Each structure stands twice: as structure tokens, then as C-alpha cells.
Amino acid sequence: MALKVPRHDMPCQDPHVRAHNFEEVALGYTPETAVEEAGRCLQCKNPKCREGCPVNVLIPDFIHKVSESDFLGAAQVLKVKNSLPAVCGRVCPQENQCESKCILGIKGESVAIGRLERFVADYELQNGTPKFEKPESTGKRVAIIGAGPSGLACAGDLAKAGHKVTVFEALHVAGGVLMYGIPQFRLPKEVVQTEISNLKEMGVEILTNQVVGKVTSVHELMANGYDSVFIGTGAGLPYFMNIPGENLNGVYSANEFLTRTNLMKGYKFPEYSTPVKVGKRVAVLGAGNVAMDSARTALRLGAEEVYIVYRRSRAEMPARHEELEHAEEEGVKFQLLTNPVSIEGDEKGSVRALTCLRFELGEPDASGRRSPIPIKGSEFELPVDTVVVAIGQGPNPLVTKSTEGLELNKRGNIVANEETMETSIPGVFAGGDIVTGAATVILAMGAGKKAAAAMDNYLKQK
């Protein structure tokens, strides 16, 4: 029966309307749709979907509750393993994780696990969250550096274990990339802050404007009464292409462009006075989710034409398929097999064009993707007045360089035990993008949860 029932699409705003507003694109399932979609689940005795979830959510269990219209019960099952379900239901690449393992997907379409997760989490947010019963205190104190996905997940699990958790966040608001990186139209900030409020209800203390590496250090925290420290500072240092013209006016890193728009509320100008200069024609360099976020943001800020400039073909684009589709529907244009070689400026020092080369694909490289090869004589100019560089980001060295004895790899990431997430310093653990390099929200959360379990064991032995 489940095979014969088609997967339910996610209702969305009309592309021509949403391209000009910052309201959430996906509108969410109705209760009726959620129950019908949940009814497609086979309730496998050996659920492969759980194997694909980095935080090991009890997927069949919560879906069964949804099928019975017990939405609050489903939320409680979800939160056994996931402290941020409303976030994960929106931004996790379920198609490559839990849904890719779904048995229904072998011959048809997998159960829409992510959409059901979002529905359940939103239902609970709208209808009341049961009061958290705090466990007996262990008397142990833990410091978490960074209030992003990894740090928040770690904090939630340690609070459940009865430890006193304090989170040190460098920015003026908690959430990390959930607040500064992912746009409002994909992840409403109200949702993020509600999830964080739930952590505070669990007893997690969050201190903002605390730049560890400046106001204090890892070793000082350990010396001042903290029994263990978790480093989850993410990957917030943007990479550039190192081509001529990157210092011209009108060139942004995606990090700066999205932070100005999201965290600093540039999209609400003039209510907020954060300047975000966007010209009529914008080129975004890169083809990942951050590039799609930047391109779609530029459209909403008033750009008339927005280009994704990428040196490989569509098949190699790393962004989620859903994000590619949404970007195209909204009018973003793809300049594929194209690579910028320089950014041209005018007499005032502002961007006027992007000089590019056409490419063709050769043999696969070490990553399995076909290597782009430049075509001689194919150079051309793409007239633009804004360039956003979205080719990735690495670790900010502020914490790592100020922590003596902390082992790093050649990229500047922290070296941590893959099973326990413990670093070279006893009692200091790390996880998320600061260890792996830039990855997904859910992988960072999985690392935070793994570290929390190991930290709990460590604290019990102290």
C-alpha cells in the first residue's frame, strides 16, 4: 500500500513572489498531509533510515506517532536524540542521509522524513513544550566554546546528564551559522532562538560577546573551575580565489555578505541600518549551499540579474538538489564550466566586470569529479557590479593559536579522536567544522553529541 501512495510534496511560496521577500519559502505540511505521509512508512524491523542519521534519531518511532496523530508524542520521541529538530527538519540534507537509506526509495520515493520532522517540531513550538525535568546535579562544570550547532548539541546532552553547562559565544547572539549564515527564507531566526530558549530551560547558560582567545583561554577556563571544555568554534574564516581585483569595492566573501544580511538584519533596511550594497548584476563564485544562499539573497535585496559562476558542470554542483531547483525557479542564472581569472574595476575602484575562461571536463580527479580543463582563447567578460566569493571557509585560528599543546592538522583544524572527540589536551574535546572542516549542520551536531557522551564518561571518572 505504501508503495502506491506517492510522496507528498512540500508546499512552497510562488517563485515569482518569494524572490522578492525574506519569508520562509517552504510552507510546511498540514496535519492531514503529515498523517498521510507518515502512513507510507513500512515500520521496518531493521530500520536502515536510522543508520543514515548522524544523531541516530528514533525515526520509525516518531513517524508512527505522527501516523496516529500524536504529534506531541512524536516530538518527545524526536527530542530523545535531537535537541534542535525544527532546525534539522529545515536544513539537513536528508536525501543524502536518512532518506537515502529508506527501503521505499529502492523502487519508489522514500518517506519524507525531514518534512515530517519539521512538521512535528513546529507543532510542538506552536502548541507548547512540556517542562523539562532537570536531573540531579553532578556538581561538574563544563565550558562550551561556540554556540553553533555542534556546541548547542553538546550542551543539550550534557545538561540532560546533570552537568552545569556554560556556553561562551563570540557574537552578540547564540546560534552560530544558524544565525549568521543560513538566510531567513530558509531558516527563520525565530525558530532558532526558540530552540535555544528550550536549551536555556534545561539549565544551559549562554554568555554572548565572549571571544575566547581574547577575554579568556581554554587553559584559563580549566584553571578556573571548569572540569572539561568543548571547542565548537566552526569554520568562519572565508577562503578567497586569490585572483586580481578581489580588493575592489563590491567584492564580498559569502561570510560577510550573509552575516550583514542575516545576523545584522540588513534585509530589514531601513529599520536596521546595516549597509549591504548590491548592484544590478551580481556574480556568485561557487556552487554549494552557501553560494545558493548568497545568490538567492542577492535577488531578494534587489539585484536584477544574479549568476552562479562554477567551473564544473551541473552534475558536479555540491549544493542540495532542492536548493538548485529553488534558485533556478527564482531566476538565478547558472554560468557553468566557467571560471573567473580576474575582477575588473572602474576608475573609482569599484567592480565593473568579471573576466572568465570557458572550461571543458576531463578525467575524474581524486575526489571522483571530472577535472575542469580551460579552453584556449575562450576568455570573456561578464559585466557585473557585485561579486560574492562562496568557495568555502576554514577554521578561525583565534582559539586554536591561543591554546598551547593543542594539536592541529596542516589545514589548521583541531586533531580529535574520531570516537571520543578528545583532543591532545586531557579533558578538552572538540567537534564540528573546527575538526572536520566546513560540513553540514547535522554532522556538526552528531560530533557534539558524540563528544558529550565521552565528556560525560570523563567527568564520571574525575
PDB file of N, CA and C in Angstrom, residues 190 348 414 437:
ATOM      1  N   GLU A 190      13.536  33.153  14.281  1.00  0.00           N
ATOM      2  CA  GLU A 190      12.659  32.942  15.426  1.00  0.00           C
ATOM      3  C   GLU A 190      12.651  31.468  15.831  1.00  0.00           C
ATOM      4  N   LYS A 348      36.807  54.389 -10.262  1.00  0.00           N
ATOM      5  CA  LYS A 348      36.535  54.682  -8.845  1.00  0.00           C
ATOM      6  C   LYS A 348      36.909  53.521  -7.919  1.00  0.00           C
ATOM      7  N   ILE A 414      41.508  21.222  14.375  1.00  0.00           N
ATOM      8  CA  ILE A 414      41.902  20.503  15.583  1.00  0.00           C
ATOM      9  C   ILE A 414      41.911  19.004  15.312  1.00  0.00           C
ATOM     10  N   GLY A 437      36.502  20.531   9.093  1.00  0.00           N
ATOM     11  CA  GLY A 437      36.376  21.487   8.006  1.00  0.00           C
ATOM     12  C   GLY A 437      34.903  21.693   7.732  1.00  0.00           C
TER      13      GLY A 437
END
